[in-house]
PDB file of C-alpha atoms and ligand atoms in Angstrom:
ATOM      1  CA  MET G  86      54.904  -5.863 -10.939  1.00 81.00           C
ATOM      2  CA  GLU G  87      54.161  -2.516  -9.306  1.00 93.00           C
ATOM      3  CA  GLU G  88      57.157  -0.455  -8.169  1.00 97.00           C
ATOM      4  CA  VAL G  89      56.640   1.573  -4.985  1.00 98.00           C
ATOM      5  CA  LYS G  90      59.521   3.365  -3.273  1.00 98.00           C
ATOM      6  CA  LEU G  91      59.604   5.995  -0.562  1.00 98.00           C
ATOM      7  CA  LEU G  92      62.396   8.457  -0.041  1.00 98.00           C
ATOM      8  CA  GLY G  93      62.167   9.566   3.579  1.00 98.00           C
ATOM      9  CA  PHE G  94      64.056  10.814   6.626  1.00 98.00           C
ATOM     10  CA  TRP G  95      63.702   8.949   9.948  1.00 98.00           C
ATOM     11  CA  PRO G  96      62.721  11.932  12.187  1.00 97.00           C
ATOM     12  CA  SER G  97      60.333  13.435   9.624  1.00 97.00           C
ATOM     13  CA  PRO G  98      56.636  13.513  10.588  1.00 97.00           C
ATOM     14  CA  PHE G  99      55.851  14.116   6.908  1.00 97.00           C
ATOM     15  CA  SER G 100      57.635  10.894   5.899  1.00 98.00           C
ATOM     16  CA  HIS G 101      55.747   9.034   8.620  1.00 98.00           C
ATOM     17  CA  ARG G 102      52.399  10.149   7.206  1.00 98.00           C
ATOM     18  CA  VAL G 103      53.282   8.238   4.034  1.00 99.00           C
ATOM     19  CA  ILE G 104      54.675   5.196   5.881  1.00 99.00           C
ATOM     20  CA  TRP G 105      51.493   4.879   7.997  1.00 98.00           C
ATOM     21  CA  SER G 106      49.193   5.237   4.960  1.00 98.00           C
ATOM     22  CA  LEU G 107      51.073   2.627   2.904  1.00 98.00           C
ATOM     23  CA  LYS G 108      51.172   0.193   5.820  1.00 98.00           C
ATOM     24  CA  LEU G 109      47.492   0.706   6.706  1.00 98.00           C
ATOM     25  CA  LYS G 110      46.672  -0.201   3.115  1.00 98.00           C
ATOM     26  CA  GLY G 111      49.074  -3.144   3.107  1.00 97.00           C
ATOM     27  CA  ILE G 112      51.161  -1.802   0.200  1.00 98.00           C
ATOM     28  CA  LYS G 113      54.653  -3.250  -0.086  1.00 97.00           C
ATOM     29  CA  TYR G 114      57.323  -0.642  -0.743  1.00 98.00           C
ATOM     30  CA  GLU G 115      61.045  -0.069  -0.603  1.00 98.00           C
ATOM     31  CA  TYR G 116      62.189   2.567   1.891  1.00 98.00           C
ATOM     32  CA  ILE G 117      65.217   4.728   1.047  1.00 98.00           C
ATOM     33  CA  GLU G 118      66.677   6.910   3.809  1.00 98.00           C
ATOM     34  CA  GLU G 119      67.686  10.417   2.663  1.00 98.00           C
ATOM     35  CA  ASP G 120      70.585  12.357   4.140  1.00 97.00           C
ATOM     36  CA  VAL G 121      68.983  15.815   4.261  1.00 96.00           C
ATOM     37  CA  SER G 122      72.318  17.432   5.231  1.00 94.00           C
ATOM     38  CA  ASN G 123      73.862  16.128   2.002  1.00 97.00           C
ATOM     39  CA  LYS G 124      70.960  15.738  -0.406  1.00 98.00           C
ATOM     40  CA  SER G 125      71.078  12.900  -2.903  1.00 98.00           C
ATOM     41  CA  GLN G 126      70.754  13.290  -6.672  1.00 98.00           C
ATOM     42  CA  LEU G 127      67.603  11.195  -6.355  1.00 98.00           C
ATOM     43  CA  LEU G 128      65.992  13.831  -4.105  1.00 98.00           C
ATOM     44  CA  LEU G 129      67.218  16.799  -6.155  1.00 98.00           C
ATOM     45  CA  GLN G 130      65.922  15.246  -9.361  1.00 98.00           C
ATOM     46  CA  SER G 131      62.639  13.958  -8.015  1.00 98.00           C
ATOM     47  CA  ASN G 132      61.661  17.049  -6.001  1.00 98.00           C
ATOM     48  CA  PRO G 133      63.549  19.871  -7.741  1.00 98.00           C
ATOM     49  CA  VAL G 134      61.095  22.545  -6.536  1.00 98.00           C
ATOM     50  CA  HIS G 135      61.250  22.021  -2.749  1.00 98.00           C
ATOM     51  CA  LYS G 136      64.114  19.486  -2.429  1.00 98.00           C
ATOM     52  CA  LYS G 137      62.338  17.959   0.582  1.00 98.00           C
ATOM     53  CA  VAL G 138      61.252  14.511   1.683  1.00 98.00           C
ATOM     54  CA  PRO G 139      59.009  12.608   1.460  1.00 98.00           C
ATOM     55  CA  VAL G 140      58.987  11.646  -2.203  1.00 99.00           C
ATOM     56  CA  LEU G 141      56.961   8.652  -3.356  1.00 99.00           C
ATOM     57  CA  PHE G 142      57.954   6.773  -6.511  1.00 98.00           C
ATOM     58  CA  HIS G 143      55.266   4.799  -8.292  1.00 98.00           C
ATOM     59  CA  ASN G 144      56.128   2.934 -11.496  1.00 97.00           C
ATOM     60  CA  GLY G 145      58.782   5.517 -12.386  1.00 93.00           C
ATOM     61  CA  ASN G 146      56.720   8.617 -11.486  1.00 98.00           C
ATOM     62  CA  SER G 147      57.674  10.742  -8.488  1.00 98.00           C
ATOM     63  CA  ILE G 148      55.240  12.591  -6.231  1.00 98.00           C
ATOM     64  CA  ALA G 149      56.225  15.176  -3.605  1.00 98.00           C
ATOM     65  CA  GLU G 150      54.393  16.935  -0.728  1.00 98.00           C
ATOM     66  CA  SER G 151      53.036  14.601   1.912  1.00 98.00           C
ATOM     67  CA  THR G 152      49.363  15.620   1.706  1.00 98.00           C
ATOM     68  CA  VAL G 153      49.450  15.247  -2.094  1.00 98.00           C
ATOM     69  CA  ILE G 154      51.078  11.819  -1.661  1.00 98.00           C
ATOM     70  CA  LEU G 155      48.339  10.784   0.801  1.00 98.00           C
ATOM     71  CA  GLU G 156      45.641  11.655  -1.746  1.00 98.00           C
ATOM     72  CA  PHE G 157      47.561   9.762  -4.450  1.00 98.00           C
ATOM     73  CA  ILE G 158      47.786   6.676  -2.224  1.00 98.00           C
ATOM     74  CA  GLU G 159      44.067   6.866  -1.478  1.00 98.00           C
ATOM     75  CA  GLU G 160      43.188   7.094  -5.185  1.00 98.00           C
ATOM     76  CA  THR G 161      45.662   4.456  -6.338  1.00 98.00           C
ATOM     77  CA  TRP G 162      44.844   1.867  -3.645  1.00 98.00           C
ATOM     78  CA  PRO G 163      41.194   2.419  -2.636  1.00 96.00           C
ATOM     79  CA  GLU G 164      41.194  -0.673  -0.373  1.00 93.00           C
ATOM     80  CA  ASN G 165      41.018   0.072   3.389  1.00 95.00           C
ATOM     81  CA  PRO G 166      39.729   3.610   2.653  1.00 98.00           C
ATOM     82  CA  LEU G 167      41.276   6.467   4.619  1.00 98.00           C
ATOM     83  CA  LEU G 168      38.837   9.129   3.373  1.00 98.00           C
ATOM     84  CA  PRO G 169      35.033   8.943   3.784  1.00 97.00           C
ATOM     85  CA  ARG G 170      32.923   7.748   0.831  1.00 96.00           C
ATOM     86  CA  ASP G 171      30.462  10.604   1.142  1.00 97.00           C
ATOM     87  CA  ALA G 172      31.595  13.673  -0.834  1.00 98.00           C
ATOM     88  CA  TYR G 173      30.551  16.123   1.895  1.00 98.00           C
ATOM     89  CA  GLN G 174      32.354  14.142   4.627  1.00 97.00           C
ATOM     90  CA  ARG G 175      35.397  13.981   2.347  1.00 98.00           C
ATOM     91  CA  ALA G 176      35.298  17.750   1.950  1.00 98.00           C
ATOM     92  CA  LEU G 177      35.182  18.129   5.749  1.00 98.00           C
ATOM     93  CA  ALA G 178      38.189  15.808   6.118  1.00 98.00           C
ATOM     94  CA  ARG G 179      40.110  17.910   3.594  1.00 98.00           C
ATOM     95  CA  PHE G 180      39.099  21.074   5.467  1.00 98.00           C
ATOM     96  CA  TRP G 181      40.722  19.798   8.695  1.00 98.00           C
ATOM     97  CA  ILE G 182      43.826  18.582   6.883  1.00 97.00           C
ATOM     98  CA  LYS G 183      44.175  22.073   5.376  1.00 97.00           C
ATOM     99  CA  PHE G 184      43.573  23.662   8.785  1.00 97.00           C
ATOM    100  CA  GLY G 185      46.569  21.743  10.171  1.00 96.00           C
ATOM    101  CA  GLU G 186      48.781  22.718   7.250  1.00 95.00           C
ATOM    102  CA  ASP G 187      47.773  26.392   7.517  1.00 94.00           C
ATOM    103  CA  GLU G 188      48.323  26.569  11.286  1.00 91.00           C
ATOM    104  CA  GLY G 189      51.565  24.552  11.236  1.00 83.00           C
ATOM    105  CA  LEU G 190      53.757  27.652  11.481  1.00 79.00           C
ATOM    106  CA  ILE G 191      52.426  28.393  14.946  1.00 82.00           C
ATOM    107  CA  ILE G 192      54.258  25.267  16.184  1.00 81.00           C
ATOM    108  CA  HIS G 193      57.491  26.618  14.801  1.00 79.00           C
ATOM    109  CA  LYS G 194      56.841  29.872  16.712  1.00 81.00           C
ATOM    110  CA  PHE G 195      56.286  27.880  19.934  1.00 84.00           C
ATOM    111  CA  PHE G 196      59.516  25.970  19.332  1.00 82.00           C
ATOM    112  CA  VAL G 197      61.728  29.041  18.923  1.00 79.00           C
ATOM    113  CA  ALA G 198      59.980  31.438  21.332  1.00 80.00           C
ATOM    114  CA  ILE G 199      62.085  32.411  24.330  1.00 75.00           C
ATOM    115  CA  GLY G 200      61.245  34.043  27.665  1.00 76.00           C
ATOM    116  CA  GLY G 201      57.756  35.568  27.922  1.00 80.00           C
ATOM    117  CA  GLU G 202      57.187  34.943  24.234  1.00 85.00           C
ATOM    118  CA  ARG G 203      57.000  31.222  24.973  1.00 84.00           C
ATOM    119  CA  GLU G 204      53.919  31.536  27.212  1.00 86.00           C
ATOM    120  CA  LYS G 205      52.291  33.723  24.560  1.00 89.00           C
ATOM    121  CA  ALA G 206      53.054  31.163  21.839  1.00 90.00           C
ATOM    122  CA  ALA G 207      51.722  28.339  24.068  1.00 91.00           C
ATOM    123  CA  LYS G 208      48.446  30.275  24.532  1.00 92.00           C
ATOM    124  CA  GLU G 209      48.133  30.760  20.772  1.00 92.00           C
ATOM    125  CA  ILE G 210      48.657  27.044  20.174  1.00 93.00           C
ATOM    126  CA  LEU G 211      46.115  26.168  22.839  1.00 95.00           C
ATOM    127  CA  GLU G 212      43.528  28.344  21.072  1.00 95.00           C
ATOM    128  CA  VAL G 213      44.202  26.625  17.729  1.00 95.00           C
ATOM    129  CA  LEU G 214      44.121  23.146  19.282  1.00 96.00           C
ATOM    130  CA  LYS G 215      40.861  23.963  21.096  1.00 97.00           C
ATOM    131  CA  ILE G 216      39.267  24.764  17.748  1.00 97.00           C
ATOM    132  CA  LEU G 217      40.628  21.500  16.338  1.00 97.00           C
ATOM    133  CA  GLU G 218      39.355  19.570  19.351  1.00 98.00           C
ATOM    134  CA  GLN G 219      35.910  21.124  19.668  1.00 98.00           C
ATOM    135  CA  GLN G 220      35.004  21.570  16.025  1.00 98.00           C
ATOM    136  CA  GLY G 221      37.087  18.918  14.265  1.00 98.00           C
ATOM    137  CA  LEU G 222      37.482  15.960  16.619  1.00 98.00           C
ATOM    138  CA  LYS G 223      34.502  16.507  18.950  1.00 97.00           C
ATOM    139  CA  GLU G 224      33.601  13.424  21.056  1.00 96.00           C
ATOM    140  CA  ASN G 225      34.862  10.994  18.393  1.00 98.00           C
ATOM    141  CA  LYS G 226      37.596   8.426  18.878  1.00 98.00           C
ATOM    142  CA  PHE G 227      39.186   9.500  15.590  1.00 98.00           C
ATOM    143  CA  PHE G 228      38.527  12.526  13.391  1.00 98.00           C
ATOM    144  CA  GLY G 229      36.299  10.558  11.031  1.00 94.00           C
ATOM    145  CA  GLY G 230      34.507   8.548  13.729  1.00 96.00           C
ATOM    146  CA  ASN G 231      35.547   5.103  14.912  1.00 96.00           C
ATOM    147  CA  THR G 232      38.358   4.343  12.481  1.00 97.00           C
ATOM    148  CA  ILE G 233      41.624   6.031  11.640  1.00 98.00           C
ATOM    149  CA  GLY G 234      41.683   8.178   8.486  1.00 98.00           C
ATOM    150  CA  LEU G 235      43.785  10.719   6.630  1.00 98.00           C
ATOM    151  CA  VAL G 236      42.906  13.524   9.044  1.00 98.00           C
ATOM    152  CA  ASP G 237      44.352  11.527  11.962  1.00 98.00           C
ATOM    153  CA  ILE G 238      47.390  10.644   9.876  1.00 98.00           C
ATOM    154  CA  SER G 239      47.957  14.276   8.921  1.00 98.00           C
ATOM    155  CA  TYR G 240      47.906  15.234  12.649  1.00 97.00           C
ATOM    156  CA  GLY G 241      50.236  12.372  13.630  1.00 97.00           C
ATOM    157  CA  TRP G 242      52.930  14.933  14.517  1.00 96.00           C
ATOM    158  CA  LEU G 243      50.716  16.076  17.421  1.00 95.00           C
ATOM    159  CA  ALA G 244      50.778  12.598  18.966  1.00 97.00           C
ATOM    160  CA  HIS G 245      54.575  12.210  19.096  1.00 97.00           C
ATOM    161  CA  TRP G 246      56.683  15.099  17.757  1.00 96.00           C
ATOM    162  CA  PHE G 247      54.654  17.729  19.603  1.00 95.00           C
ATOM    163  CA  LEU G 248      55.192  15.879  22.891  1.00 95.00           C
ATOM    164  CA  VAL G 249      58.940  16.057  22.259  1.00 95.00           C
ATOM    165  CA  THR G 250      58.570  19.776  21.519  1.00 92.00           C
ATOM    166  CA  GLU G 251      56.717  20.254  24.829  1.00 93.00           C
ATOM    167  CA  GLU G 252      59.512  18.451  26.654  1.00 93.00           C
ATOM    168  CA  ILE G 253      62.240  20.553  25.030  1.00 90.00           C
ATOM    169  CA  VAL G 254      60.581  23.931  25.580  1.00 88.00           C
ATOM    170  CA  GLY G 255      59.297  22.904  29.041  1.00 89.00           C
ATOM    171  CA  VAL G 256      55.613  23.796  28.525  1.00 91.00           C
ATOM    172  CA  LYS G 257      52.768  21.260  28.396  1.00 93.00           C
ATOM    173  CA  VAL G 258      49.804  22.044  26.164  1.00 95.00           C
ATOM    174  CA  ILE G 259      48.128  18.685  25.412  1.00 96.00           C
ATOM    175  CA  GLU G 260      47.011  17.912  28.959  1.00 97.00           C
ATOM    176  CA  PRO G 261      43.752  16.300  30.147  1.00 97.00           C
ATOM    177  CA  SER G 262      42.802  19.519  31.991  1.00 97.00           C
ATOM    178  CA  LYS G 263      43.277  21.711  28.898  1.00 97.00           C
ATOM    179  CA  LEU G 264      42.462  19.471  25.920  1.00 98.00           C
ATOM    180  CA  PRO G 265      40.801  16.297  27.274  1.00 98.00           C
ATOM    181  CA  LEU G 266      39.474  15.031  23.934  1.00 98.00           C
ATOM    182  CA  LEU G 267      42.697  15.632  22.048  1.00 98.00           C
ATOM    183  CA  HIS G 268      44.650  14.047  24.911  1.00 98.00           C
ATOM    184  CA  ALA G 269      42.470  10.926  24.563  1.00 98.00           C
ATOM    185  CA  TRP G 270      42.939  11.014  20.780  1.00 98.00           C
ATOM    186  CA  VAL G 271      46.764  10.884  21.208  1.00 98.00           C
ATOM    187  CA  LYS G 272      46.368   7.610  23.093  1.00 98.00           C
ATOM    188  CA  ASN G 273      43.825   6.165  20.632  1.00 98.00           C
ATOM    189  CA  PHE G 274      46.059   7.072  17.706  1.00 98.00           C
ATOM    190  CA  LYS G 275      49.200   5.572  19.233  1.00 98.00           C
ATOM    191  CA  ASP G 276      47.344   2.416  20.264  1.00 98.00           C
ATOM    192  CA  ILE G 277      46.899   1.432  16.614  1.00 98.00           C
ATOM    193  CA  PRO G 278      49.586  -1.210  15.909  1.00 98.00           C
ATOM    194  CA  VAL G 279      50.675   0.304  12.556  1.00 98.00           C
ATOM    195  CA  ILE G 280      51.226   3.659  14.272  1.00 98.00           C
ATOM    196  CA  LYS G 281      52.804   2.282  17.458  1.00 98.00           C
ATOM    197  CA  ASP G 282      55.219   0.089  15.497  1.00 98.00           C
ATOM    198  CA  ASN G 283      56.204   2.865  13.110  1.00 98.00           C
ATOM    199  CA  LEU G 284      57.181   5.832  15.248  1.00 98.00           C
ATOM    200  CA  PRO G 285      60.733   7.131  15.622  1.00 98.00           C
ATOM    201  CA  ASP G 286      62.358   6.257  18.944  1.00 98.00           C
ATOM    202  CA  TYR G 287      61.300   8.945  21.455  1.00 98.00           C
ATOM    203  CA  GLU G 288      64.733   9.490  23.061  1.00 97.00           C
ATOM    204  CA  LYS G 289      66.507   9.552  19.707  1.00 98.00           C
ATOM    205  CA  LEU G 290      63.946  12.102  18.518  1.00 97.00           C
ATOM    206  CA  VAL G 291      64.558  14.272  21.609  1.00 97.00           C
ATOM    207  CA  VAL G 292      68.305  14.339  20.810  1.00 97.00           C
ATOM    208  CA  HIS G 293      67.653  15.125  17.134  1.00 95.00           C
ATOM    209  CA  MET G 294      65.067  17.830  17.822  1.00 93.00           C
ATOM    210  CA  LYS G 295      67.218  19.413  20.555  1.00 92.00           C
ATOM    211  CA  SER G 296      70.071  19.909  18.104  1.00 92.00           C
ATOM    212  CA  TYR G 297      67.595  21.408  15.611  1.00 86.00           C
ATOM    213  CA  TYR G 298      66.167  23.591  18.397  1.00 84.00           C
ATOM    214  CA  TYR G 299      69.580  25.046  19.335  1.00 85.00           C
ATOM    215  CA  LYS G 300      70.356  25.681  15.684  1.00 83.00           C
ATOM    216  CA  LEU G 301      67.095  27.601  15.311  1.00 78.00           C
ATOM    217  CA  LEU G 302      67.692  29.540  18.527  1.00 75.00           C
ATOM    218  CA  PHE G 303      71.122  30.672  17.340  1.00 75.00           C
ATOM    219  CA  GLU G 304      69.639  31.725  14.016  1.00 71.00           C
ATOM    220  CA  VAL G 305      67.022  33.744  15.919  1.00 55.00           C
ATOM    221  CA  VAL G 306      69.638  35.339  18.197  1.00 47.00           C
ATOM    222  CA  ASP G 307      71.840  36.192  15.187  1.00 44.00           C
ATOM    223  CA  LEU G 308      69.078  38.182  13.472  1.00 40.00           C
TER     224      LEU G 308
HETATM  225  N1  GSH X 203      55.297  20.437   3.045  1.00 94.10           N
HETATM  226  C1  GSH X 203      56.239  19.333   2.963  1.00 94.10           C
HETATM  227  C2  GSH X 203      57.223  19.453   4.105  1.00 94.10           C
HETATM  228  C3  GSH X 203      58.326  18.418   4.006  1.00 94.10           C
HETATM  229  C4  GSH X 203      59.523  18.769   4.890  1.00 94.10           C
HETATM  230  O1  GSH X 203      59.594  19.837   5.515  1.00 94.10           O
HETATM  231  N2  GSH X 203      60.506  17.849   4.924  1.00 94.10           N
HETATM  232  C5  GSH X 203      61.707  18.082   5.676  1.00 94.10           C
HETATM  233  C6  GSH X 203      62.002  16.899   6.591  1.00 94.10           C
HETATM  234  S1  GSH X 203      60.869  16.905   7.942  1.00 94.10           S
HETATM  235  C7  GSH X 203      62.887  18.190   4.706  1.00 94.10           C
HETATM  236  O2  GSH X 203      62.974  17.500   3.718  1.00 94.10           O
HETATM  237  N3  GSH X 203      63.812  19.091   5.014  1.00 94.10           N
HETATM  238  C8  GSH X 203      64.982  19.306   4.240  1.00 94.10           C
HETATM  239  C9  GSH X 203      65.197  20.758   3.962  1.00 94.10           C
HETATM  240  O3  GSH X 203      64.378  21.597   4.384  1.00 94.10           O
HETATM  241  O4  GSH X 203      66.186  21.112   3.325  1.00 94.10           O
HETATM  242  C10 GSH X 203      55.464  18.006   3.013  1.00 94.10           C
HETATM  243  O5  GSH X 203      54.342  17.987   3.562  1.00 94.10           O
HETATM  244  O6  GSH X 203      55.942  17.011   2.454  1.00 94.10           O
END
């Protein structure tokens, strides 16, 4: 009997990447909620380098880093593929996943920017998202075409967490007038039952991210 466990944290977009992938593949697993403010021995032992969630346990082995976990899931359970079969298309998918990971810091900048800096940060994000929209997504329903794949899953934070960020900082970026294709993608992505049924509660997320936001702001002001 295969043992699959996931150590996660309810507001974490990285944990949700793993949840969505396992559910899309129909893999049964046990979910363990981590208290990131008082880290468990299980987390410290299974991810001693970064001490972060998610961590996936498979038959006694532990795997950390969400994008690495996604690749592991894809290789271990090839049914309902989430990466294209064609090697070149797979390379393109990995390119866009890497693009999102490399540009992720810009979101953090947008989150903590205050005053005039906020408009500047919003413009920078818009430029990055335009590249993603026009060169990655194009006119497709999902990044890989008509079905959801790992690229969509890796950008899941844009469809939910980023909207909370926009609400907290008071600036809208993913709007039909600015990013029509990406705006449509948000809806397509959230319309998939596995995604819709496995998102953290929006209002609860606003409260959680607001407290994180104020903590970050104070750290910025203290510097
Ligand atoms: N690059 C990591 C990021 C994971 C991450 O930042 N996890 C956060 C929760 S969203 C965490 O565990 N934070 C605890 C900490 O930073 O101490 C991944 O993709 O898995």
